[in-house]
Short mmCIF file of C-alpha atoms in Angstrom, two decimals:
data_model
loop_
_atom_site.label_atom_id
_atom_site.label_comp_id
_atom_site.label_asym_id
_atom_site.label_seq_id
_atom_site.Cartn_x
_atom_site.Cartn_y
_atom_site.Cartn_z
CA MET A 22 -26.23 9.97 -19.91
CA ALA A 23 -27.38 6.54 -19.61
CA ILE A 24 -24.70 3.88 -18.86
CA ASP A 25 -26.26 0.64 -19.78
CA ALA A 26 -23.83 -1.64 -18.14
CA LEU A 27 -26.14 -4.40 -18.22
CA PHE A 28 -26.08 -4.74 -21.99
CA GLN A 29 -22.33 -4.57 -22.32
CA PRO A 30 -20.51 -7.88 -23.35
CA VAL A 31 -18.33 -7.89 -20.38
CA VAL A 32 -21.22 -8.08 -18.05
CA LEU A 33 -23.33 -10.25 -20.07
CA PHE A 34 -20.38 -12.97 -20.17
CA PHE A 35 -20.37 -12.61 -16.24
CA LEU A 36 -24.15 -13.27 -16.38
CA LEU A 37 -23.63 -16.23 -18.76
CA GLY A 38 -20.96 -17.80 -16.28
CA ALA A 39 -23.44 -17.37 -13.40
CA LEU A 40 -26.29 -18.96 -15.17
CA ALA A 41 -24.12 -21.92 -16.22
CA ALA A 42 -23.07 -22.41 -12.63
CA PHE A 43 -26.63 -22.32 -11.45
CA ALA A 44 -27.57 -24.81 -14.04
CA ARG A 45 -24.72 -27.13 -12.71
CA SER A 46 -22.94 -26.99 -16.02
CA ASP A 47 -19.56 -28.38 -16.24
CA LEU A 48 -18.26 -25.35 -17.85
CA ALA A 49 -14.94 -24.42 -16.63
CA VAL A 50 -12.04 -21.86 -17.51
CA PRO A 51 -8.90 -23.57 -16.85
CA GLU A 52 -7.40 -22.02 -13.69
CA ALA A 53 -4.05 -21.37 -15.14
CA VAL A 54 -5.89 -19.35 -17.82
CA ALA A 55 -7.74 -17.37 -15.39
CA LYS A 56 -4.72 -16.51 -13.32
CA PHE A 57 -3.03 -15.49 -16.46
CA ILE A 58 -5.73 -13.22 -17.66
CA SER A 59 -5.71 -11.78 -14.06
CA LEU A 60 -2.02 -10.75 -14.53
CA TYR A 61 -2.62 -9.57 -17.92
CA LEU A 62 -5.49 -7.18 -16.92
CA MET A 63 -3.35 -5.70 -14.10
CA MET A 64 -0.38 -5.15 -16.49
CA SER A 65 -2.66 -3.63 -18.99
CA ILE A 66 -4.30 -1.18 -16.59
CA GLY A 67 -1.06 -0.19 -15.09
CA LEU A 68 0.60 0.43 -18.43
CA ARG A 69 -2.22 2.36 -19.59
CA GLY A 70 -2.49 4.55 -16.41
CA GLY A 71 1.02 5.20 -16.37
CA GLY A 72 1.23 6.27 -20.10
CA GLU A 73 -1.75 8.63 -19.68
CA VAL A 74 0.19 10.29 -16.68
CA ALA A 75 3.32 10.62 -18.67
CA GLU A 76 1.32 12.72 -21.01
CA THR A 77 -0.48 14.99 -18.47
CA GLY A 78 2.20 15.00 -15.75
CA PHE A 79 1.73 14.91 -12.11
CA THR A 80 -1.32 17.25 -11.44
CA HIS A 81 -3.12 18.73 -8.39
CA ASP A 82 -6.20 16.53 -9.10
CA MET A 83 -3.95 13.34 -8.97
CA LEU A 84 -2.84 14.21 -5.51
CA LEU A 85 -6.37 15.00 -4.21
CA ALA A 86 -7.53 11.77 -5.77
CA GLY A 87 -4.73 9.96 -3.97
CA GLY A 88 -5.41 11.59 -0.80
CA ALA A 89 -9.11 10.73 -1.01
CA GLY A 90 -8.44 7.04 -1.82
CA LEU A 91 -6.01 6.80 0.94
CA GLY A 92 -8.55 8.15 3.42
CA LEU A 93 -11.35 6.09 2.18
CA SER A 94 -9.55 2.93 2.38
CA PHE A 95 -8.40 3.63 6.07
CA LEU A 96 -11.82 4.79 7.27
CA LEU A 97 -14.64 2.97 5.21
CA PRO A 98 -13.86 -0.27 7.43
CA LEU A 99 -15.05 1.50 10.67
CA PRO A 100 -18.63 1.94 9.69
CA ALA A 101 -18.68 -1.45 8.15
CA PHE A 102 -17.17 -2.91 11.12
CA ALA A 103 -20.12 -1.26 13.47
CA LEU A 104 -22.80 -2.61 11.05
CA LEU A 105 -21.40 -6.01 10.80
CA ARG A 106 -21.38 -6.24 14.69
CA GLY A 107 -24.58 -4.45 15.51
CA PHE A 108 -26.85 -5.39 12.42
CA ALA A 109 -25.43 -8.82 11.31
CA GLY A 110 -24.39 -9.94 14.69
CA LEU A 111 -20.91 -11.13 13.71
CA ASP A 112 -18.08 -11.67 16.38
CA ARG A 113 -15.17 -9.25 16.34
CA THR A 114 -12.82 -11.26 14.31
CA ASN A 115 -15.22 -11.88 11.50
CA ALA A 116 -16.52 -8.38 11.49
CA ALA A 117 -13.09 -6.98 11.26
CA ALA A 118 -12.00 -9.51 8.35
CA VAL A 119 -15.18 -8.57 6.32
CA ALA A 120 -14.70 -4.68 7.05
CA ALA A 121 -11.10 -4.80 5.82
CA HIS A 122 -12.52 -6.25 2.47
CA TYR A 123 -14.91 -3.40 2.07
CA GLY A 124 -12.23 -0.74 2.69
CA SER A 125 -10.06 -2.33 0.04
CA VAL A 126 -10.71 -2.33 -3.71
CA SER A 127 -11.62 -4.79 -6.63
CA VAL A 128 -9.25 -4.24 -9.46
CA VAL A 129 -11.61 -6.21 -11.90
CA THR A 130 -14.41 -4.04 -10.98
CA PHE A 131 -12.47 -0.99 -11.58
CA ALA A 132 -11.32 -2.31 -15.14
CA THR A 133 -14.78 -3.21 -16.12
CA GLY A 134 -16.17 0.12 -14.93
CA SER A 135 -13.36 1.95 -16.73
CA GLU A 136 -13.98 0.19 -20.02
CA ILE A 137 -17.80 0.97 -19.61
CA PHE A 138 -17.18 4.55 -18.97
CA ARG A 139 -14.68 4.83 -21.69
CA HIS A 140 -17.16 3.63 -24.15
CA ALA A 141 -19.79 6.20 -22.65
CA GLY A 142 -17.24 9.14 -23.26
CA MET A 143 -16.46 9.34 -19.58
CA ALA A 144 -13.11 7.69 -19.25
CA PRO A 145 -11.46 8.36 -15.83
CA ALA A 146 -8.07 9.88 -15.72
CA GLY A 147 -4.92 7.72 -16.08
CA TYR A 148 -3.82 8.54 -12.48
CA MET A 149 -6.92 6.67 -11.00
CA VAL A 150 -4.72 3.50 -11.54
CA ALA A 151 -2.27 4.77 -9.01
CA VAL A 152 -5.33 5.40 -6.64
CA VAL A 153 -6.20 1.86 -7.28
CA ALA A 154 -2.77 0.55 -5.96
CA LEU A 155 -2.91 2.98 -3.05
CA MET A 156 -6.23 1.72 -1.84
CA GLU A 157 -5.33 -1.99 -1.81
CA THR A 158 -3.55 -1.91 1.61
CA PRO A 159 -4.68 0.51 4.28
CA ALA A 160 -8.02 -1.21 4.79
CA ILE A 161 -6.03 -4.24 5.87
CA ILE A 162 -4.49 -2.22 8.56
CA THR A 163 -7.53 -0.80 9.84
CA GLY A 164 -9.15 -4.44 9.78
CA LEU A 165 -6.27 -5.77 11.87
CA LEU A 166 -6.48 -2.98 14.36
CA LEU A 167 -10.20 -3.57 14.65
CA ALA A 168 -9.70 -7.30 15.35
CA ARG A 169 -6.98 -6.30 17.68
CA ALA A 170 -4.90 -9.16 16.14
CA GLN A 171 -2.39 -10.47 18.50
CA GLY A 172 0.87 -12.21 17.50
CA GLY A 173 -0.24 -15.28 19.67
CA ASP A 174 -3.29 -16.34 17.78
CA THR A 175 -1.73 -16.55 14.21
CA LEU A 176 0.66 -18.60 12.60
CA ALA A 177 2.08 -15.78 10.81
CA SER A 178 5.31 -13.89 11.81
CA ARG A 179 5.27 -10.04 11.74
CA GLY A 180 7.53 -10.37 8.69
CA GLY A 181 5.33 -12.71 6.88
CA LEU A 182 2.27 -10.37 7.36
CA PHE A 183 4.39 -7.30 6.28
CA HIS A 184 5.35 -9.04 3.22
CA GLU A 185 1.78 -10.37 2.43
CA THR A 186 0.28 -7.05 3.21
CA PHE A 187 2.70 -4.70 1.42
CA LEU A 188 4.22 -6.75 -1.17
CA ASN A 189 1.47 -9.01 -2.64
CA GLY A 190 1.48 -9.76 -6.31
CA SER A 191 -1.40 -7.41 -7.17
CA VAL A 192 0.16 -4.30 -5.64
CA ILE A 193 3.49 -5.06 -7.10
CA LEU A 194 2.17 -5.85 -10.65
CA LEU A 195 -0.21 -2.61 -10.63
CA ILE A 196 2.42 -0.19 -9.24
CA GLY A 197 5.21 -1.68 -11.36
CA SER A 198 3.13 -1.57 -14.69
CA PHE A 199 2.22 2.00 -13.83
CA LEU A 200 5.74 3.12 -13.36
CA ILE A 201 6.95 1.34 -16.65
CA GLY A 202 3.92 2.94 -18.40
CA LEU A 203 5.29 6.37 -16.93
CA VAL A 204 8.70 5.90 -17.94
CA ALA A 205 7.85 4.55 -21.54
CA GLY A 206 5.21 7.16 -22.30
CA LYS A 207 2.71 6.70 -25.14
CA GLU A 208 5.39 6.48 -27.69
CA GLY A 209 7.19 3.60 -25.98
CA LEU A 210 3.87 1.85 -25.26
CA ALA A 211 2.74 1.99 -28.89
CA PRO A 212 4.73 -1.12 -30.11
CA ILE A 213 3.13 -3.27 -27.39
CA ALA A 214 -0.35 -1.75 -27.69
CA PRO A 215 -1.45 -4.74 -29.95
CA VAL A 216 -0.86 -6.97 -26.97
CA PHE A 217 -1.95 -4.77 -24.00
CA ASP A 218 -4.56 -2.48 -25.49
CA VAL A 219 -6.31 -4.01 -28.51
CA PRO A 220 -7.29 -7.49 -26.83
CA PHE A 221 -8.15 -5.95 -23.40
CA ARG A 222 -12.01 -6.04 -23.73
CA GLY A 223 -11.76 -9.52 -25.07
CA MET A 224 -9.71 -10.75 -22.32
CA LEU A 225 -11.99 -9.05 -19.76
CA CYS A 226 -15.09 -11.07 -21.27
CA ILE A 227 -13.32 -14.22 -20.64
CA PHE A 228 -12.25 -13.36 -17.28
CA LEU A 229 -15.68 -12.27 -16.25
CA LEU A 230 -17.12 -15.44 -17.57
CA ASP A 231 -14.82 -17.24 -15.12
CA MET A 232 -15.66 -14.82 -12.46
CA GLY A 233 -19.51 -15.46 -13.12
CA LEU A 234 -18.72 -19.23 -12.60
CA ILE A 235 -16.86 -18.74 -9.45
CA ALA A 236 -19.17 -16.22 -7.78
CA ALA A 237 -22.33 -18.37 -8.52
CA ARG A 238 -20.76 -21.52 -7.23
CA ARG A 239 -19.43 -19.88 -4.07
CA LEU A 240 -23.03 -18.89 -3.54
CA MET A 241 -24.22 -22.31 -3.90
CA ASP A 242 -21.56 -24.07 -1.86
CA ARG A 243 -21.24 -22.10 1.39
CA ARG A 244 -23.54 -21.93 4.29
CA ALA A 245 -21.75 -18.91 5.97
CA LEU A 246 -24.21 -16.22 4.55
CA THR A 247 -27.25 -15.11 6.29
CA VAL A 248 -29.97 -12.73 5.14
CA ARG A 249 -28.43 -9.96 7.07
CA THR A 250 -24.85 -10.37 5.75
CA VAL A 251 -26.31 -10.49 2.16
CA ALA A 252 -28.23 -7.15 2.90
CA LEU A 253 -24.91 -5.56 4.07
CA ALA A 254 -23.10 -6.92 1.06
CA LEU A 255 -25.63 -5.00 -1.04
CA LEU A 256 -26.07 -1.86 1.26
CA LEU A 257 -22.15 -1.33 1.96
CA PRO A 258 -21.32 -0.90 -1.81
CA ALA A 259 -24.16 1.30 -2.59
CA VAL A 260 -23.50 3.74 0.40
CA ASN A 261 -19.72 3.60 0.06
CA GLY A 262 -20.00 4.11 -3.76
CA THR A 263 -22.21 7.18 -3.17
CA LEU A 264 -19.75 8.61 -0.63
CA GLY A 265 -16.90 7.98 -3.33
CA VAL A 266 -18.71 9.74 -6.00
CA VAL A 267 -19.77 12.71 -3.89
CA LEU A 268 -16.15 13.12 -2.44
CA GLY A 269 -14.66 13.02 -5.98
CA VAL A 270 -17.10 15.68 -7.45
CA GLU A 271 -16.62 17.88 -4.17
CA LEU A 272 -12.74 17.76 -4.67
CA GLY A 273 -13.24 18.86 -8.25
CA LEU A 274 -12.27 15.58 -10.11
CA ASP A 275 -13.69 15.14 -13.53
CA ALA A 276 -16.78 13.17 -13.80
CA GLY A 277 -15.34 10.02 -15.01
CA SER A 278 -12.74 10.00 -12.27
CA ALA A 279 -15.30 10.88 -9.58
CA ALA A 280 -17.41 7.79 -10.87
CA ALA A 281 -14.16 5.78 -10.79
CA LEU A 282 -13.66 6.81 -7.17
CA GLY A 283 -17.16 5.66 -6.41
CA ILE A 284 -16.35 2.26 -7.83
CA LEU A 285 -13.33 1.93 -5.82
CA ALA A 286 -15.15 3.02 -2.68
CA GLY A 287 -18.04 0.63 -3.35
CA SER A 288 -15.99 -2.39 -4.42
CA ALA A 289 -14.58 -5.06 -2.18
CA SER A 290 -11.47 -7.01 -2.58
CA TYR A 291 -11.42 -10.79 -3.32
CA ILE A 292 -7.74 -11.23 -4.38
CA ALA A 293 -5.43 -9.48 -2.11
CA VAL A 294 -7.32 -9.11 1.08
CA PRO A 295 -8.52 -12.67 1.48
CA ALA A 296 -5.08 -14.17 1.38
CA VAL A 297 -3.73 -11.67 4.10
CA MET A 298 -6.91 -12.20 6.32
CA ARG A 299 -6.40 -16.06 5.93
CA LEU A 300 -3.00 -15.58 7.49
CA ALA A 301 -3.40 -12.80 9.93
CA LEU A 302 -6.94 -13.77 11.31
CA PRO A 303 -7.27 -17.68 10.67
CA ALA A 304 -10.20 -17.79 13.14
CA ALA A 305 -12.40 -15.66 10.40
CA ASP A 306 -14.48 -17.71 8.11
CA PRO A 307 -13.24 -17.28 4.58
CA GLY A 308 -16.56 -18.49 3.21
CA LEU A 309 -18.07 -15.39 4.95
CA TYR A 310 -15.83 -12.75 3.63
CA LEU A 311 -15.42 -14.24 0.30
CA GLY A 312 -19.06 -15.14 0.05
CA MET A 313 -20.07 -11.40 0.79
CA SER A 314 -17.31 -9.70 -1.52
CA LEU A 315 -17.43 -12.14 -4.35
CA ALA A 316 -20.71 -13.79 -4.57
CA VAL A 317 -23.06 -10.75 -3.66
CA THR A 318 -21.05 -7.44 -3.94
CA PHE A 319 -19.08 -8.05 -7.00
CA PRO A 320 -22.21 -9.07 -9.07
CA PHE A 321 -24.15 -6.08 -7.61
CA ASN A 322 -21.43 -3.85 -8.74
CA LEU A 323 -21.16 -5.24 -12.10
CA THR A 324 -24.91 -5.25 -12.88
CA LEU A 325 -26.15 -2.15 -11.22
CA GLY A 326 -23.44 -0.41 -9.14
CA ILE A 327 -21.29 0.65 -12.17
CA SER A 328 -24.18 2.26 -13.86
CA TYR A 329 -25.25 3.83 -10.81
CA TYR A 330 -21.98 5.41 -9.84
CA GLY A 331 -21.60 6.62 -13.44
CA TRP A 332 -25.10 8.13 -13.61
CA LEU A 333 -24.54 9.75 -10.13
CA ALA A 334 -21.28 11.51 -11.18
CA ALA A 335 -22.72 12.47 -14.48
CA HIS A 336 -25.66 14.18 -12.70
CA LEU A 337 -24.00 15.48 -9.67
CA TRP A 338 -21.05 17.13 -11.44
CA PRO A 339 -23.00 19.93 -13.17
CA LEU A 340 -25.09 20.58 -9.96
CA ILE A 341 -21.96 20.96 -7.67
CA ARG A 342 -19.22 22.09 -10.15
CA GLY A 343 -21.32 23.71 -12.90
CA MET B 21 15.13 -59.86 1.54
CA THR B 22 15.47 -56.07 1.78
CA GLU B 23 15.35 -54.72 5.42
CA THR B 24 12.91 -51.99 6.07
CA ILE B 25 12.89 -49.36 8.72
CA HIS B 26 10.03 -47.90 10.61
CA ARG B 27 9.05 -44.19 10.29
CA ARG B 28 5.98 -41.90 10.82
CA ARG B 29 4.09 -40.28 7.85
CA ILE B 30 2.49 -37.04 8.60
CA GLU B 31 -0.01 -35.39 6.17
CA VAL B 32 -1.29 -31.95 6.91
CA LEU B 33 -4.17 -30.36 4.66
CA ALA B 34 -4.02 -26.50 5.03
CA ASP B 35 -5.17 -23.39 3.20
CA GLU B 36 -2.46 -22.17 1.01
CA PRO B 37 -1.58 -18.77 2.63
CA LEU B 38 -0.80 -20.94 5.83
CA ILE B 39 1.79 -23.29 4.19
CA PRO B 40 4.89 -21.17 4.53
CA ALA B 41 4.08 -21.01 8.48
CA ILE B 42 3.44 -24.79 8.63
CA ILE B 43 6.75 -25.45 7.01
CA ARG B 44 8.47 -23.13 9.40
CA LEU B 45 6.78 -25.22 12.32
CA ALA B 46 7.89 -28.37 10.74
CA ALA B 47 11.53 -27.11 10.50
CA GLU B 48 11.47 -26.21 14.13
CA ALA B 49 10.39 -29.85 14.91
CA GLY B 50 13.32 -31.07 12.85
CA ILE B 51 11.45 -31.80 9.74
CA THR B 52 13.25 -30.30 6.73
CA HIS B 53 12.20 -32.69 3.91
CA TYR B 54 8.73 -32.59 2.63
CA THR B 55 6.43 -32.64 -0.42
CA LEU B 56 3.65 -30.21 -1.29
CA LEU B 57 0.68 -31.49 -3.13
CA PRO B 58 -2.00 -29.66 -4.89
CA THR B 59 -5.78 -30.33 -4.36
CA LEU B 60 -8.87 -30.27 -6.45
CA GLY B 61 -11.56 -29.83 -3.98
CA GLY B 62 -13.57 -31.37 -1.21
CA ALA B 63 -16.11 -31.02 1.48
CA GLY B 64 -15.97 -30.38 5.27
CA ALA B 65 -17.58 -28.86 8.18
CA HIS B 66 -17.75 -25.37 6.56
CA GLY B 67 -19.12 -26.71 3.27
CA ARG B 68 -17.72 -27.64 -0.13
CA TRP B 69 -14.20 -26.09 -1.28
CA ARG B 70 -12.51 -26.00 -4.65
CA ASP B 71 -9.15 -25.14 -5.96
CA ASP B 72 -8.86 -21.39 -5.83
CA GLN B 73 -6.06 -19.75 -7.75
CA LEU B 74 -7.79 -16.29 -7.97
CA SER B 75 -7.56 -15.27 -4.32
CA GLY B 76 -5.66 -18.33 -3.06
CA ALA B 77 -7.37 -17.78 0.16
CA THR B 78 -9.37 -20.97 0.18
CA ALA B 79 -7.16 -23.23 -2.08
CA LYS B 80 -5.76 -26.12 0.03
CA VAL B 81 -2.35 -27.76 -0.15
CA MET B 82 -1.27 -31.03 1.35
CA LEU B 83 1.96 -31.00 3.04
CA LEU B 84 3.56 -34.76 3.14
CA ALA B 85 6.53 -35.68 5.21
CA VAL B 86 7.95 -39.00 6.28
CA THR B 87 10.17 -38.70 9.30
CA SER B 88 11.33 -40.18 12.59
CA ALA B 89 8.74 -40.87 15.51
CA ASP B 90 10.40 -38.04 17.75
CA HIS B 91 10.34 -35.37 14.95
CA ALA B 92 6.73 -36.54 14.14
CA ALA B 93 5.78 -36.05 17.87
CA ALA B 94 7.44 -32.58 18.03
CA PHE B 95 5.56 -31.41 14.94
CA ILE B 96 2.13 -32.74 16.04
CA ASP B 97 2.76 -31.05 19.46
CA ARG B 98 3.08 -27.71 17.55
CA LEU B 99 0.23 -28.07 15.42
CA ALA B 100 -2.45 -29.68 17.75
CA PRO B 101 -3.33 -26.38 19.35
CA LEU B 102 -3.98 -24.91 15.88
CA LEU B 103 -5.99 -27.46 14.30
CA GLU B 104 -9.47 -25.85 15.24
CA SER B 105 -8.50 -22.30 14.90
CA HIS B 106 -6.73 -22.59 11.75
CA HIS B 107 -8.90 -25.19 10.00
CA LEU B 108 -6.16 -27.75 9.68
CA MET B 109 -6.53 -31.48 9.07
CA LEU B 110 -3.72 -33.61 10.60
CA LEU B 111 -3.12 -37.21 9.74
CA SER B 112 -0.32 -39.33 11.13
CA GLY B 113 0.37 -43.12 10.35
CA ASP B 114 3.18 -45.62 10.37
CA VAL B 115 5.11 -46.61 7.27
CA GLU B 116 8.22 -48.70 6.35
CA VAL B 117 11.07 -47.08 4.36
CA VAL B 118 14.12 -48.72 2.93
CA ARG B 119 16.68 -46.07 3.10
CA GLY B 120 16.14 -44.67 6.86
CA GLY B 121 18.78 -42.24 6.59
CA LYS B 122 16.79 -40.37 3.99
CA PHE B 123 13.83 -40.01 6.32
CA ASP B 124 15.15 -38.60 9.75
#
């Protein structure tokens, strides 16, 4: 099964945004509009996932996927940290901050991948939305432990860090919308489907146009990236994503859900984790962690990664489970 | 002619996630009245930056306070050790105000 992510409108709009930025066009999506669409996408994903789980109920697969997601989020920063220190030559603080990003997830990459897989007849199970929410935070804890963040070198109080880590807007909205979808069920969600279901793809196109502009401009503006950090920003998603897919298939998840687990393992956060890192590890360079996660890994996943994770899941599944 | 009173104007440019903590430091120094101003973008030692409502990690906010010399000095003492590590920009200057009681 070929999944031509590159020719989907959502990906093409991302490329359009990137090209416009490289051409130094003044094209811009108003900031408030982008923020609104970001909230809309998380609400839609959460509602859809909750509604689907209301139909299927809590299953053994859901528990397995949740456990796998938690484990990946806690553990993926460890090899990333070692590579960032040993190969890229980063200091402890920067390596820990970047590693935390690669253990966490990109909700937009998941949303885009899910839409592409749905279009290809490989829709991930609804409970994968809950896995997204579960995987947002553990990597932050691992990252802070790796940095051995002390209270003395940060402005943040413990309460402030706890608040930012566990109660950030993305987590609240994803989990909250998921629970609302669960309670309302498919019947309760039907009246609001014209708002949250039908326009989803179109809204995603506008959002990815803005992401293309932001990613390309960040690549042009910042001097923090080196050849080795760019290489790792390409290698880490490929390796982590492969691990996620293999784990998903081994656990017996359906091909779409295994591919989605690959997306989550191979993606890097650029919304929730950067804000926490700015507070907890102020000495870490945001140009570096945002440059890697947003300017390199995100475009890689969008153009090549999603297709690769889907292809791998589709081909591995019959080999291992067939 | 209206009499004016001497006060100190403090401006702190910081990444948005750090602002709540900076407000807390200001309060510890006795500064409880301030204004937060959004920014569009700029350039510094680490390259160019723009308003960033997506992650908020690199969006910068200006905290503006007008206060007494003592409170200003206490605030600067608390911020000075953090300027380099937290990428802060601190400006301090003299201003004249009409209602001194409003700017203690």
